[in-house]
Protein backbone atom coordinates (compact mmCIF):
# COMPACT_ATOMS: atom_id res chain seq x y z
CA UNK A 1 0.00 0.00 0.00
CA UNK A 2 1.31 3.47 -0.88
CA UNK A 3 1.59 5.88 2.03
CA UNK A 4 1.55 9.67 2.33
CA UNK A 5 -0.67 10.02 -0.73
CA UNK A 6 -3.23 12.84 -0.87
CA UNK A 7 -6.15 12.94 -3.32
CA UNK A 8 -6.17 15.99 -5.65
CA UNK A 9 -9.58 17.50 -6.31
CA UNK A 10 -9.46 18.75 -9.92
CA UNK A 11 -11.41 21.78 -11.14
CA UNK A 12 -12.93 19.89 -14.07
CA UNK A 13 -14.91 16.86 -12.98
CA UNK A 14 -16.84 13.92 -14.42
CA UNK A 15 -20.14 15.84 -14.51
CA UNK A 16 -18.56 18.60 -16.60
CA UNK A 17 -16.97 16.14 -19.03
CA UNK A 18 -20.23 14.21 -19.31
CA UNK A 19 -22.11 17.45 -20.06
CA UNK A 20 -19.63 18.33 -22.79
CA UNK A 21 -20.22 14.91 -24.38
CA UNK A 22 -23.99 15.01 -23.83
CA UNK A 23 -24.07 11.49 -22.38
CA UNK A 24 -24.31 9.53 -19.16
CA UNK A 25 -20.95 7.82 -18.50
CA UNK A 26 -21.18 4.18 -17.46
CA UNK A 27 -19.75 0.71 -17.86
CA UNK A 28 -21.72 -1.81 -19.89
CA UNK A 29 -20.14 -5.00 -18.54
CA UNK A 30 -20.64 -8.09 -20.73
CA UNK A 31 -19.93 -11.39 -19.00
CA UNK A 32 -20.23 -14.94 -20.29
CA UNK A 33 -18.31 -17.99 -21.39
CA UNK A 34 -15.63 -17.92 -24.06
CA UNK A 35 -17.43 -17.99 -27.42
CA UNK A 36 -20.70 -16.78 -25.91
CA UNK A 37 -20.61 -13.73 -28.18
CA UNK A 38 -19.33 -10.98 -25.87
CA UNK A 39 -16.85 -9.47 -28.36
CA UNK A 40 -19.19 -9.75 -31.32
CA UNK A 41 -22.12 -8.17 -29.48
CA UNK A 42 -19.86 -5.54 -27.85
CA UNK A 43 -18.55 -4.49 -31.28
CA UNK A 44 -22.04 -4.20 -32.71
CA UNK A 45 -23.16 -2.23 -29.65
CA UNK A 46 -20.19 0.14 -29.97
CA UNK A 47 -20.91 0.72 -33.67
CA UNK A 48 -24.54 1.56 -32.91
CA UNK A 49 -23.70 3.87 -30.02
CA UNK A 50 -21.04 5.65 -32.11
CA UNK A 51 -23.56 6.11 -34.93
CA UNK A 52 -25.88 7.67 -32.34
CA UNK A 53 -23.17 10.19 -31.42
CA UNK A 54 -22.00 8.54 -28.19
CA UNK A 55 -18.35 8.49 -27.19
CA UNK A 56 -17.43 4.93 -26.24
CA UNK A 57 -14.42 2.77 -25.45
CA UNK A 58 -14.38 -1.00 -25.83
CA UNK A 59 -12.14 -3.06 -23.56
CA UNK A 60 -11.77 -6.63 -24.73
CA UNK A 61 -10.20 -9.57 -22.89
CA UNK A 62 -7.88 -10.76 -25.63
CA UNK A 63 -6.67 -7.21 -26.43
CA UNK A 64 -6.09 -6.11 -22.85
CA UNK A 65 -4.14 -9.29 -22.21
CA UNK A 66 -1.67 -8.15 -24.91
CA UNK A 67 -0.73 -5.08 -22.85
CA UNK A 68 -2.00 -3.94 -19.46
CA UNK A 69 -2.61 -7.53 -18.32
CA UNK A 70 0.05 -9.22 -20.45
CA UNK A 71 1.73 -10.58 -17.32
CA UNK A 72 -1.37 -12.51 -16.21
CA UNK A 73 -2.48 -16.06 -16.95
CA UNK A 74 -5.69 -17.91 -16.17
CA UNK A 75 -5.28 -19.13 -12.59
CA UNK A 76 -8.07 -17.93 -10.26
CA UNK A 77 -5.61 -15.45 -8.71
CA UNK A 78 -4.62 -13.99 -12.09
CA UNK A 79 -8.22 -13.70 -13.23
CA UNK A 80 -9.04 -11.78 -10.01
CA UNK A 81 -6.14 -9.39 -10.70
CA UNK A 82 -7.16 -9.08 -14.36
CA UNK A 83 -10.67 -7.96 -13.44
CA UNK A 84 -9.38 -5.70 -10.64
CA UNK A 85 -7.20 -3.81 -13.15
CA UNK A 86 -10.00 -3.62 -15.72
CA UNK A 87 -12.37 -2.35 -13.05
CA UNK A 88 -10.00 0.43 -11.99
CA UNK A 89 -9.36 1.31 -15.64
CA UNK A 90 -13.10 1.36 -16.34
CA UNK A 91 -13.61 3.71 -13.41
CA UNK A 92 -11.02 6.13 -14.85
CA UNK A 93 -12.68 5.99 -18.28
CA UNK A 94 -16.10 6.62 -16.71
CA UNK A 95 -14.54 9.59 -14.91
CA UNK A 96 -13.35 10.76 -18.35
CA UNK A 97 -17.02 10.82 -19.41
CA UNK A 98 -16.99 7.72 -21.61
CA UNK A 99 -19.43 4.90 -22.11
CA UNK A 100 -17.16 1.91 -21.51
CA UNK A 101 -18.09 -1.48 -22.94
CA UNK A 102 -16.21 -4.45 -21.51
CA UNK A 103 -16.06 -8.00 -22.89
CA UNK A 104 -14.35 -10.23 -20.32
CA UNK A 105 -15.35 -13.69 -19.18
CA UNK A 106 -15.11 -12.27 -15.63
CA UNK A 107 -16.12 -15.65 -14.16
CA UNK A 108 -16.27 -14.65 -10.50
CA UNK A 109 -19.29 -12.87 -9.01
CA UNK A 110 -17.21 -11.13 -6.35
CA UNK A 111 -14.96 -9.54 -9.01
CA UNK A 112 -17.91 -8.20 -11.01
CA UNK A 113 -19.38 -6.88 -7.76
CA UNK A 114 -16.02 -5.24 -7.00
CA UNK A 115 -16.40 -3.16 -10.17
CA UNK A 116 -20.03 -2.39 -9.35
CA UNK A 117 -18.99 -1.07 -5.93
CA UNK A 118 -16.19 1.08 -7.39
CA UNK A 119 -18.75 2.98 -9.44
CA UNK A 120 -21.75 5.08 -8.53
CA UNK A 121 -25.32 3.78 -8.59
CA UNK A 122 -26.52 3.34 -12.17
CA UNK A 123 -23.02 3.43 -13.65
CA UNK A 124 -22.47 -0.35 -13.75
CA UNK A 125 -24.69 -2.28 -16.11
CA UNK A 126 -24.13 -6.02 -15.97
CA UNK A 127 -25.08 -7.89 -19.15
CA UNK A 128 -25.16 -11.68 -18.99
CA UNK A 129 -24.46 -13.15 -22.43
CA UNK A 130 -26.10 -16.41 -21.48
CA UNK A 131 -25.02 -18.83 -24.20
CA UNK A 132 -24.89 -22.44 -22.97
CA UNK A 133 -21.55 -24.23 -22.90
CA UNK A 134 -22.70 -26.71 -25.59
CA UNK A 135 -23.39 -23.86 -28.04
CA UNK A 136 -20.08 -22.10 -27.21
CA UNK A 137 -18.25 -25.35 -27.73
CA UNK A 138 -20.04 -25.92 -31.04
CA UNK A 139 -18.99 -22.45 -32.24
CA UNK A 140 -15.45 -22.76 -30.87
CA UNK A 141 -14.30 -19.72 -32.93
CA UNK A 142 -10.67 -19.98 -31.80
CA UNK A 143 -10.46 -23.76 -31.45
CA UNK A 144 -9.76 -23.35 -27.73
CA UNK A 145 -12.49 -25.72 -26.46
CA UNK A 146 -11.05 -28.48 -28.63
CA UNK A 147 -7.60 -27.78 -27.16
CA UNK A 148 -9.07 -27.76 -23.63
CA UNK A 149 -10.83 -31.10 -24.25
CA UNK A 150 -7.55 -32.48 -25.62
CA UNK A 151 -5.78 -31.36 -22.44
CA UNK A 152 -3.59 -28.84 -24.28
CA UNK A 153 -5.08 -25.90 -22.30
CA UNK A 154 -5.55 -26.17 -18.55
CA UNK A 155 -7.97 -24.17 -16.39
CA UNK A 156 -10.32 -23.41 -19.28
CA UNK A 157 -13.55 -21.70 -18.22
CA UNK A 158 -16.52 -24.07 -18.31
CA UNK A 159 -14.27 -27.13 -18.65
CA UNK A 160 -11.93 -27.20 -15.66
CA UNK A 161 -12.31 -23.64 -14.34
CA UNK A 162 -15.60 -22.30 -12.93
CA UNK A 163 -18.04 -19.71 -14.29
CA UNK A 164 -20.39 -18.15 -11.72
CA UNK A 165 -23.54 -16.92 -13.43
CA UNK A 166 -24.81 -13.44 -12.55
CA UNK A 167 -27.75 -13.66 -10.12
CA UNK A 168 -29.39 -10.37 -10.91
CA UNK A 169 -27.89 -8.81 -14.06
CA UNK A 170 -29.35 -5.56 -15.39
CA UNK A 171 -29.71 -7.27 -18.78
CA UNK A 172 -30.03 -11.01 -19.49
CA UNK A 173 -29.43 -12.19 -23.06
CA UNK A 174 -30.37 -15.90 -23.18
CA UNK A 175 -29.43 -17.62 -26.43
CA UNK A 176 -32.34 -19.02 -28.37
CA UNK A 177 -30.95 -19.22 -31.90
CA UNK A 178 -30.93 -15.48 -32.59
CA UNK A 179 -28.17 -13.76 -34.58
CA UNK A 180 -25.57 -11.52 -32.96
CA UNK A 181 -27.20 -8.51 -34.63
CA UNK A 182 -30.52 -9.46 -33.01
CA UNK A 183 -28.81 -9.77 -29.62
CA UNK A 184 -27.23 -6.32 -30.04
CA UNK A 185 -30.64 -4.84 -30.92
CA UNK A 186 -32.20 -6.59 -27.93
CA UNK A 187 -29.45 -5.16 -25.71
CA UNK A 188 -29.93 -1.59 -26.97
CA UNK A 189 -33.70 -1.90 -26.51
CA UNK A 190 -33.26 -3.17 -22.97
CA UNK A 191 -30.73 -0.42 -22.08
CA UNK A 192 -33.13 2.18 -23.46
CA UNK A 193 -36.19 0.70 -21.67
CA UNK A 194 -34.33 0.67 -18.37
CA UNK A 195 -33.23 4.29 -18.77
CA UNK A 196 -29.49 3.67 -19.14
CA UNK A 197 -29.35 5.19 -22.65
N1 LIG B 1 -7.79 -21.00 -19.79
C1 LIG B 1 -8.57 -20.10 -20.43
N2 LIG B 1 -9.83 -19.86 -19.99
C2 LIG B 1 -10.58 -18.95 -20.61
N3 LIG B 1 -10.18 -18.20 -21.69
C3 LIG B 1 -8.92 -18.41 -22.14
C4 LIG B 1 -8.07 -19.36 -21.54
N4 LIG B 1 -6.88 -19.35 -22.21
C5 LIG B 1 -6.98 -18.45 -23.18
N5 LIG B 1 -8.20 -17.86 -23.15
C6 LIG B 1 -8.59 -16.75 -24.04
O1 LIG B 1 -8.61 -15.59 -23.19
C7 LIG B 1 -9.84 -14.92 -23.29
C8 LIG B 1 -10.45 -14.64 -21.90
O2 LIG B 1 -9.76 -13.60 -21.29
P1 LIG B 1 -10.49 -12.77 -20.15
O3 LIG B 1 -9.52 -11.70 -19.75
O4 LIG B 1 -11.82 -12.34 -20.61
O5 LIG B 1 -10.65 -13.85 -18.99
S1 LIG B 1 -11.02 -13.63 -17.46
O6 LIG B 1 -12.09 -12.63 -17.39
O7 LIG B 1 -9.81 -13.15 -16.76
O8 LIG B 1 -11.44 -14.94 -16.96
C9 LIG B 1 -10.79 -15.81 -24.02
O9 LIG B 1 -11.41 -14.95 -24.93
P2 LIG B 1 -12.97 -14.95 -25.20
O10 LIG B 1 -13.17 -16.18 -26.01
O11 LIG B 1 -13.15 -13.69 -26.01
O12 LIG B 1 -13.76 -14.94 -23.94
C10 LIG B 1 -9.93 -16.87 -24.69
O13 LIG B 1 -9.75 -16.55 -26.03
N1 LIG C 1 -26.22 -14.96 -31.61
C1 LIG C 1 -24.89 -14.81 -31.61
N2 LIG C 1 -24.35 -13.88 -30.82
C2 LIG C 1 -23.00 -13.72 -30.80
N3 LIG C 1 -22.14 -14.44 -31.54
C3 LIG C 1 -22.65 -15.37 -32.37
C4 LIG C 1 -24.04 -15.59 -32.42
N4 LIG C 1 -24.26 -16.58 -33.27
C5 LIG C 1 -23.04 -16.96 -33.74
N5 LIG C 1 -22.07 -16.24 -33.20
C6 LIG C 1 -20.62 -16.41 -33.46
O1 LIG C 1 -20.05 -16.94 -32.25
C7 LIG C 1 -18.73 -16.42 -32.08
C8 LIG C 1 -18.64 -15.70 -30.74
O2 LIG C 1 -17.29 -15.30 -30.54
P1 LIG C 1 -16.92 -14.03 -29.70
O3 LIG C 1 -17.79 -12.87 -30.03
O4 LIG C 1 -15.43 -13.86 -29.83
O5 LIG C 1 -17.30 -14.51 -28.22
P2 LIG C 1 -16.57 -14.18 -26.84
O6 LIG C 1 -16.03 -12.77 -26.94
O7 LIG C 1 -17.66 -14.31 -25.80
O8 LIG C 1 -15.50 -15.20 -26.70
C9 LIG C 1 -18.45 -15.49 -33.26
O9 LIG C 1 -17.76 -16.24 -34.23
C10 LIG C 1 -19.85 -15.14 -33.74
O10 LIG C 1 -19.89 -14.80 -35.12
Tab-separated table of N, CA, C and O in Angstrom, residues 84-172:
chain	number	residue	atom	x	y	z
A	84	UNK	N	-9.643	-6.867	-11.512
A	84	UNK	CA	-9.379	-5.699	-10.642
A	84	UNK	C	-8.789	-4.549	-11.476
A	84	UNK	O	-9.244	-3.413	-11.396
A	85	UNK	N	-7.806	-4.867	-12.326
A	85	UNK	CA	-7.202	-3.811	-13.153
A	85	UNK	C	-8.215	-3.220	-14.129
A	85	UNK	O	-8.271	-2.011	-14.321
A	86	UNK	N	-8.982	-4.094	-14.762
A	86	UNK	CA	-10.004	-3.624	-15.724
A	86	UNK	C	-11.015	-2.743	-15.022
A	86	UNK	O	-11.479	-1.735	-15.566
A	87	UNK	N	-11.381	-3.123	-13.797
A	87	UNK	CA	-12.370	-2.351	-13.045
A	87	UNK	C	-11.843	-0.951	-12.750
A	87	UNK	O	-12.543	0.044	-12.940
A	88	UNK	N	-10.596	-0.883	-12.301
A	88	UNK	CA	-10.001	0.426	-11.991
A	88	UNK	C	-9.877	1.265	-13.267
A	88	UNK	O	-10.116	2.469	-13.256
A	89	UNK	N	-9.488	0.612	-14.351
A	89	UNK	CA	-9.364	1.314	-15.640
A	89	UNK	C	-10.735	1.818	-16.094
A	89	UNK	O	-10.869	2.964	-16.548
A	90	UNK	N	-11.737	0.968	-15.955
A	90	UNK	CA	-13.100	1.358	-16.343
A	90	UNK	C	-13.552	2.571	-15.541
A	90	UNK	O	-14.183	3.484	-16.070
A	91	UNK	N	-13.212	2.579	-14.264
A	91	UNK	CA	-13.614	3.708	-13.412
A	91	UNK	C	-12.966	5.009	-13.916
A	91	UNK	O	-13.616	6.053	-13.963
A	92	UNK	N	-11.708	4.937	-14.313
A	92	UNK	CA	-11.023	6.129	-14.849
A	92	UNK	C	-11.696	6.591	-16.144
A	92	UNK	O	-11.891	7.792	-16.363
A	93	UNK	N	-12.050	5.629	-17.003
A	93	UNK	CA	-12.682	5.991	-18.275
A	93	UNK	C	-14.083	6.569	-18.048
A	93	UNK	O	-14.516	7.447	-18.783
A	94	UNK	N	-14.778	6.059	-17.050
A	94	UNK	CA	-16.095	6.621	-16.712
A	94	UNK	C	-15.895	8.053	-16.202
A	94	UNK	O	-16.637	8.969	-16.551
A	95	UNK	N	-14.856	8.248	-15.410
A	95	UNK	CA	-14.537	9.591	-14.907
A	95	UNK	C	-14.219	10.530	-16.073
A	95	UNK	O	-14.469	11.735	-16.003
A	96	UNK	N	-13.667	9.959	-17.156
A	96	UNK	CA	-13.353	10.760	-18.347
A	96	UNK	C	-14.612	11.064	-19.164
A	96	UNK	O	-14.538	11.778	-20.168
A	97	UNK	N	-15.753	10.522	-18.745
A	97	UNK	CA	-17.023	10.821	-19.412
A	97	UNK	C	-17.444	9.818	-20.460
A	97	UNK	O	-18.417	10.034	-21.188
A	98	UNK	N	-16.730	8.694	-20.541
A	98	UNK	CA	-16.990	7.723	-21.613
A	98	UNK	C	-18.049	6.681	-21.249
A	98	UNK	O	-18.269	6.395	-20.069
A	99	UNK	N	-18.626	6.113	-22.277
A	99	UNK	CA	-19.432	4.902	-22.112
A	99	UNK	C	-18.479	3.746	-22.418
A	99	UNK	O	-18.034	3.578	-23.558
A	100	UNK	N	-18.128	3.003	-21.378
A	100	UNK	CA	-17.164	1.910	-21.507
A	100	UNK	C	-17.944	0.612	-21.745
A	100	UNK	O	-18.939	0.357	-21.063
A	101	UNK	N	-17.488	-0.156	-22.709
A	101	UNK	CA	-18.085	-1.482	-22.940
A	101	UNK	C	-16.975	-2.488	-22.649
A	101	UNK	O	-15.864	-2.352	-23.185
A	102	UNK	N	-17.238	-3.456	-21.797
A	102	UNK	CA	-16.212	-4.454	-21.506
A	102	UNK	C	-16.692	-5.838	-21.942
A	102	UNK	O	-17.883	-6.147	-21.853
A	103	UNK	N	-15.741	-6.641	-22.419
A	103	UNK	CA	-16.059	-7.997	-22.885
A	103	UNK	C	-15.029	-8.967	-22.290
A	103	UNK	O	-14.065	-9.353	-22.964
A	104	UNK	N	-15.225	-9.286	-21.021
A	104	UNK	CA	-14.348	-10.233	-20.316
A	104	UNK	C	-15.201	-11.388	-19.807
A	104	UNK	O	-16.346	-11.166	-19.395
A	105	UNK	N	-14.600	-12.566	-19.751
A	105	UNK	CA	-15.352	-13.689	-19.181
A	105	UNK	C	-15.784	-13.303	-17.772
A	105	UNK	O	-16.915	-13.496	-17.382
A	106	UNK	N	-14.861	-12.709	-17.021
A	106	UNK	CA	-15.113	-12.273	-15.631
A	106	UNK	C	-15.955	-13.328	-14.896
A	106	UNK	O	-17.107	-13.076	-14.557
A	107	UNK	N	-15.342	-14.490	-14.643
A	107	UNK	CA	-16.118	-15.648	-14.160
A	107	UNK	C	-16.576	-15.555	-12.702
A	107	UNK	O	-17.470	-16.296	-12.315
A	108	UNK	N	-15.959	-14.662	-11.931
A	108	UNK	CA	-16.274	-14.647	-10.495
A	108	UNK	C	-17.204	-13.489	-10.134
A	108	UNK	O	-16.924	-12.326	-10.450
A	109	UNK	N	-18.280	-13.845	-9.434
A	109	UNK	CA	-19.295	-12.869	-9.011
A	109	UNK	C	-18.672	-11.757	-8.177
A	109	UNK	O	-18.973	-10.584	-8.355
A	110	UNK	N	-17.782	-12.133	-7.259
A	110	UNK	CA	-17.209	-11.131	-6.348
A	110	UNK	C	-16.376	-10.095	-7.115
A	110	UNK	O	-16.316	-8.931	-6.724
A	111	UNK	N	-15.766	-10.487	-8.229
A	111	UNK	CA	-14.963	-9.536	-9.015
A	111	UNK	C	-15.869	-8.568	-9.779
A	111	UNK	O	-15.571	-7.383	-9.897
A	112	UNK	N	-16.971	-9.096	-10.323
A	112	UNK	CA	-17.913	-8.203	-11.010
A	112	UNK	C	-18.524	-7.237	-9.993
A	112	UNK	O	-18.696	-6.048	-10.271
A	113	UNK	N	-18.810	-7.750	-8.804
A	113	UNK	CA	-19.378	-6.884	-7.756
A	113	UNK	C	-18.363	-5.849	-7.289
A	113	UNK	O	-18.735	-4.747	-6.886
A	114	UNK	N	-17.081	-6.201	-7.353
A	114	UNK	CA	-16.021	-5.245	-7.001
A	114	UNK	C	-16.126	-4.022	-7.920
A	114	UNK	O	-16.077	-2.874	-7.469
A	115	UNK	N	-16.288	-4.265	-9.213
A	115	UNK	CA	-16.396	-3.163	-10.166
A	115	UNK	C	-17.670	-2.358	-9.900
A	115	UNK	O	-17.661	-1.129	-9.904
A	116	UNK	N	-18.765	-3.070	-9.652
A	116	UNK	CA	-20.032	-2.388	-9.351
A	116	UNK	C	-19.844	-1.423	-8.173
A	116	UNK	O	-20.300	-0.279	-8.212
A	117	UNK	N	-19.157	-1.890	-7.142
A	117	UNK	CA	-18.987	-1.068	-5.928
A	117	UNK	C	-18.034	0.106	-6.136
A	117	UNK	O	-18.110	1.098	-5.425
A	118	UNK	N	-17.115	-0.028	-7.105
A	118	UNK	CA	-16.185	1.080	-7.394
A	118	UNK	C	-16.917	2.270	-8.002
A	118	UNK	O	-16.467	3.401	-7.906
A	119	UNK	N	-18.029	1.962	-8.676
A	119	UNK	CA	-18.747	2.978	-9.442
A	119	UNK	C	-19.955	3.481	-8.667
A	119	UNK	O	-20.334	2.905	-7.641
A	120	UNK	N	-20.559	4.564	-9.188
A	120	UNK	CA	-21.749	5.082	-8.529
A	120	UNK	C	-22.986	4.317	-8.998
A	120	UNK	O	-22.949	3.642	-10.031
A	121	UNK	N	-24.078	4.481	-8.240
A	121	UNK	CA	-25.321	3.781	-8.587
A	121	UNK	C	-25.708	4.123	-10.025
A	121	UNK	O	-25.643	5.291	-10.427
A	122	UNK	N	-26.072	3.119	-10.792
A	122	UNK	CA	-26.516	3.338	-12.174
A	122	UNK	C	-25.376	3.402	-13.189
A	122	UNK	O	-25.625	3.519	-14.386
A	123	UNK	N	-24.148	3.339	-12.719
A	123	UNK	CA	-23.018	3.430	-13.646
A	123	UNK	C	-22.501	2.056	-14.082
A	123	UNK	O	-21.670	1.971	-14.975
A	124	UNK	N	-22.939	0.992	-13.410
A	124	UNK	CA	-22.469	-0.354	-13.750
A	124	UNK	C	-23.662	-1.163	-14.253
A	124	UNK	O	-24.627	-1.397	-13.519
A	125	UNK	N	-23.575	-1.553	-15.503
A	125	UNK	CA	-24.687	-2.283	-16.113
A	125	UNK	C	-24.174	-3.670	-16.494
A	125	UNK	O	-23.390	-3.827	-17.436
A	126	UNK	N	-24.608	-4.653	-15.730
A	126	UNK	CA	-24.126	-6.021	-15.975
A	126	UNK	C	-25.006	-6.694	-17.028
A	126	UNK	O	-26.231	-6.715	-16.903
A	127	UNK	N	-24.358	-7.225	-18.056
A	127	UNK	CA	-25.082	-7.886	-19.153
A	127	UNK	C	-24.603	-9.326	-19.220
A	127	UNK	O	-23.423	-9.588	-19.497
A	128	UNK	N	-25.516	-10.254	-18.970
A	128	UNK	CA	-25.161	-11.676	-18.994
A	128	UNK	C	-25.423	-12.229	-20.393
A	128	UNK	O	-26.578	-12.359	-20.811
A	129	UNK	N	-24.336	-12.530	-21.107
A	129	UNK	CA	-24.460	-13.154	-22.428
A	129	UNK	C	-24.559	-14.664	-22.159
A	129	UNK	O	-23.562	-15.370	-22.032
A	130	UNK	N	-25.805	-15.093	-22.037
A	130	UNK	CA	-26.100	-16.415	-21.484
A	130	UNK	C	-26.216	-17.469	-22.589
A	130	UNK	O	-27.304	-17.930	-22.924
A	131	UNK	N	-25.061	-17.803	-23.159
A	131	UNK	CA	-25.019	-18.834	-24.195
A	131	UNK	C	-24.526	-20.114	-23.536
A	131	UNK	O	-23.467	-20.115	-22.896
A	132	UNK	N	-25.287	-21.210	-23.648
A	132	UNK	CA	-24.887	-22.444	-22.968
A	132	UNK	C	-23.535	-22.976	-23.472
A	132	UNK	O	-23.167	-22.750	-24.628
A	133	UNK	N	-22.872	-23.678	-22.587
A	133	UNK	CA	-21.547	-24.234	-22.903
A	133	UNK	C	-21.587	-25.041	-24.210
A	133	UNK	O	-20.684	-24.918	-25.053
A	134	UNK	N	-22.634	-25.848	-24.393
A	134	UNK	CA	-22.697	-26.712	-25.591
A	134	UNK	C	-22.667	-25.876	-26.870
A	134	UNK	O	-22.006	-26.249	-27.850
A	135	UNK	N	-23.373	-24.740	-26.852
A	135	UNK	CA	-23.387	-23.862	-28.039
A	135	UNK	C	-22.018	-23.192	-28.224
A	135	UNK	O	-21.501	-23.105	-29.344
A	136	UNK	N	-21.409	-22.733	-27.133
A	136	UNK	CA	-20.078	-22.096	-27.209
A	136	UNK	C	-19.063	-23.085	-27.776
A	136	UNK	O	-18.223	-22.741	-28.612
A	137	UNK	N	-19.196	-24.320	-27.308
A	137	UNK	CA	-18.254	-25.354	-27.731
A	137	UNK	C	-18.473	-25.711	-29.198
A	137	UNK	O	-17.529	-26.007	-29.933
A	138	UNK	N	-19.729	-25.654	-29.637
A	138	UNK	CA	-20.043	-25.923	-31.042
A	138	UNK	C	-19.438	-24.828	-31.927
A	138	UNK	O	-18.870	-25.087	-32.978
A	139	UNK	N	-19.542	-23.563	-31.457
A	139	UNK	CA	-18.987	-22.447	-32.241
A	139	UNK	C	-17.455	-22.525	-32.254
A	139	UNK	O	-16.838	-22.345	-33.291
A	140	UNK	N	-16.901	-22.693	-31.096
A	140	UNK	CA	-15.446	-22.762	-30.871
A	140	UNK	C	-14.652	-21.898	-31.869
A	140	UNK	O	-13.807	-22.437	-32.622
A	141	UNK	N	-14.877	-20.559	-31.873
A	141	UNK	CA	-14.303	-19.715	-32.930
A	141	UNK	C	-12.773	-19.720	-32.957
A	141	UNK	O	-12.184	-19.468	-34.008
A	142	UNK	N	-12.142	-19.994	-31.820
A	142	UNK	CA	-10.666	-19.977	-31.798
A	142	UNK	C	-10.081	-21.383	-31.622
A	142	UNK	O	-8.870	-21.529	-31.421
A	143	UNK	N	-10.933	-22.387	-31.619
A	143	UNK	CA	-10.455	-23.764	-31.455
A	143	UNK	C	-9.958	-24.062	-30.045
A	143	UNK	O	-9.277	-25.070	-29.811
A	144	UNK	N	-10.309	-23.192	-29.087
A	144	UNK	CA	-9.762	-23.355	-27.727
A	144	UNK	C	-10.472	-24.456	-26.939
A	144	UNK	O	-9.844	-25.129	-26.113
A	145	UNK	N	-11.778	-24.643	-27.180
A	145	UNK	CA	-12.492	-25.723	-26.464
A	145	UNK	C	-11.905	-27.077	-26.856
A	145	UNK	O	-11.712	-27.947	-26.015
A	146	UNK	N	-11.629	-27.215	-28.163
A	146	UNK	CA	-11.047	-28.476	-28.625
A	146	UNK	C	-9.716	-28.732	-27.928
A	146	UNK	O	-9.446	-29.830	-27.427
A	147	UNK	N	-8.902	-27.651	-27.829
A	147	UNK	CA	-7.603	-27.781	-27.158
A	147	UNK	C	-7.797	-28.124	-25.679
A	147	UNK	O	-7.046	-28.931	-25.120
A	148	UNK	N	-8.809	-27.492	-25.053
A	148	UNK	CA	-9.066	-27.758	-23.627
A	148	UNK	C	-9.501	-29.208	-23.442
A	148	UNK	O	-9.045	-29.901	-22.520
A	149	UNK	N	-10.376	-29.702	-24.325
A	149	UNK	CA	-10.834	-31.100	-24.247
A	149	UNK	C	-9.671	-32.075	-24.485
A	149	UNK	O	-9.640	-33.152	-23.897
A	150	UNK	N	-8.716	-31.642	-25.334
A	150	UNK	CA	-7.547	-32.485	-25.620
A	150	UNK	C	-6.474	-32.382	-24.537
A	150	UNK	O	-5.407	-33.002	-24.660
A	151	UNK	N	-6.732	-31.514	-23.542
A	151	UNK	CA	-5.779	-31.356	-22.441
A	151	UNK	C	-4.604	-30.444	-22.767
A	151	UNK	O	-3.636	-30.371	-22.011
A	152	UNK	N	-4.701	-29.748	-23.905
A	152	UNK	CA	-3.590	-28.838	-24.277
A	152	UNK	C	-3.690	-27.495	-23.558
A	152	UNK	O	-2.710	-26.758	-23.477
A	153	UNK	N	-4.897	-27.134	-23.090
A	153	UNK	CA	-5.076	-25.902	-22.302
A	153	UNK	C	-5.672	-26.317	-20.966
A	153	UNK	O	-6.684	-27.022	-20.935
A	154	UNK	N	-5.038	-25.862	-19.898
A	154	UNK	CA	-5.546	-26.168	-18.550
A	154	UNK	C	-6.364	-24.988	-18.056
A	154	UNK	O	-6.203	-23.863	-18.543
A	155	UNK	N	-7.183	-25.228	-17.051
A	155	UNK	CA	-7.974	-24.165	-16.391
A	155	UNK	C	-8.780	-23.375	-17.418
A	155	UNK	O	-8.755	-22.140	-17.415
A	156	UNK	N	-9.483	-24.093	-18.290
A	156	UNK	CA	-10.315	-23.409	-19.280
A	156	UNK	C	-11.724	-23.243	-18.719
A	156	UNK	O	-12.342	-24.194	-18.237
A	157	UNK	N	-12.233	-22.010	-18.802
A	157	UNK	CA	-13.553	-21.698	-18.222
A	157	UNK	C	-14.638	-22.603	-18.791
A	157	UNK	O	-14.765	-22.744	-20.009
A	158	UNK	N	-15.409	-23.195	-17.892
A	158	UNK	CA	-16.517	-24.067	-18.307
A	158	UNK	C	-16.090	-25.519	-18.414
A	158	UNK	O	-16.931	-26.421	-18.418
A	159	UNK	N	-14.765	-25.749	-18.529
A	159	UNK	CA	-14.269	-27.131	-18.647
A	159	UNK	C	-13.635	-27.548	-17.307
A	159	UNK	O	-14.170	-28.413	-16.617
A	160	UNK	N	-12.535	-26.879	-16.954
A	160	UNK	CA	-11.926	-27.196	-15.657
A	160	UNK	C	-11.606	-25.925	-14.861
A	160	UNK	O	-10.675	-25.901	-14.066
A	161	UNK	N	-12.389	-24.888	-15.112
A	161	UNK	CA	-12.312	-23.641	-14.340
A	161	UNK	C	-13.741	-23.112	-14.284
A	161	UNK	O	-14.469	-23.177	-15.286
A	162	UNK	N	-14.170	-22.594	-13.097
A	162	UNK	CA	-15.599	-22.296	-12.927
A	162	UNK	C	-16.074	-21.004	-13.597
A	162	UNK	O	-15.286	-20.090	-13.834
A	163	UNK	N	-17.378	-20.956	-13.895
A	163	UNK	CA	-18.045	-19.707	-14.290
A	163	UNK	C	-19.256	-19.528	-13.375
A	163	UNK	O	-20.143	-20.388	-13.357
A	164	UNK	N	-19.267	-18.443	-12.627
A	164	UNK	CA	-20.389	-18.153	-11.718
A	164	UNK	C	-21.357	-17.212	-12.424
A	164	UNK	O	-21.025	-16.049	-12.692
A	165	UNK	N	-22.549	-17.715	-12.702
A	165	UNK	CA	-23.539	-16.915	-13.435
A	165	UNK	C	-23.985	-15.713	-12.620
A	165	UNK	O	-24.137	-15.824	-11.402
A	166	UNK	N	-24.246	-14.582	-13.276
A	166	UNK	CA	-24.811	-13.436	-12.549
A	166	UNK	C	-26.179	-13.811	-11.961
A	166	UNK	O	-26.950	-14.534	-12.598
A	167	UNK	N	-26.457	-13.334	-10.748
A	167	UNK	CA	-27.747	-13.660	-10.117
A	167	UNK	C	-28.827	-12.659	-10.481
A	167	UNK	O	-29.993	-12.990	-10.572
A	168	UNK	N	-28.399	-11.409	-10.662
A	168	UNK	CA	-29.387	-10.370	-10.914
A	168	UNK	C	-28.828	-9.332	-11.896
A	168	UNK	O	-28.720	-8.154	-11.544
A	169	UNK	N	-28.499	-9.760	-13.117
A	169	UNK	CA	-27.889	-8.805	-14.056
A	169	UNK	C	-28.916	-7.762	-14.508
A	169	UNK	O	-30.119	-8.047	-14.523
A	170	UNK	N	-28.430	-6.584	-14.876
A	170	UNK	CA	-29.346	-5.557	-15.389
A	170	UNK	C	-29.980	-6.036	-16.700
A	170	UNK	O	-31.142	-5.752	-16.976
A	171	UNK	N	-29.188	-6.743	-17.507
A	171	UNK	CA	-29.711	-7.273	-18.781
A	171	UNK	C	-29.294	-8.740	-18.921
A	171	UNK	O	-28.137	-9.086	-18.711
A	172	UNK	N	-30.272	-9.574	-19.292
A	172	UNK	CA	-30.026	-11.007	-19.493
A	172	UNK	C	-30.283	-11.315	-20.963
A	172	UNK	O	-31.363	-11.024	-21.474
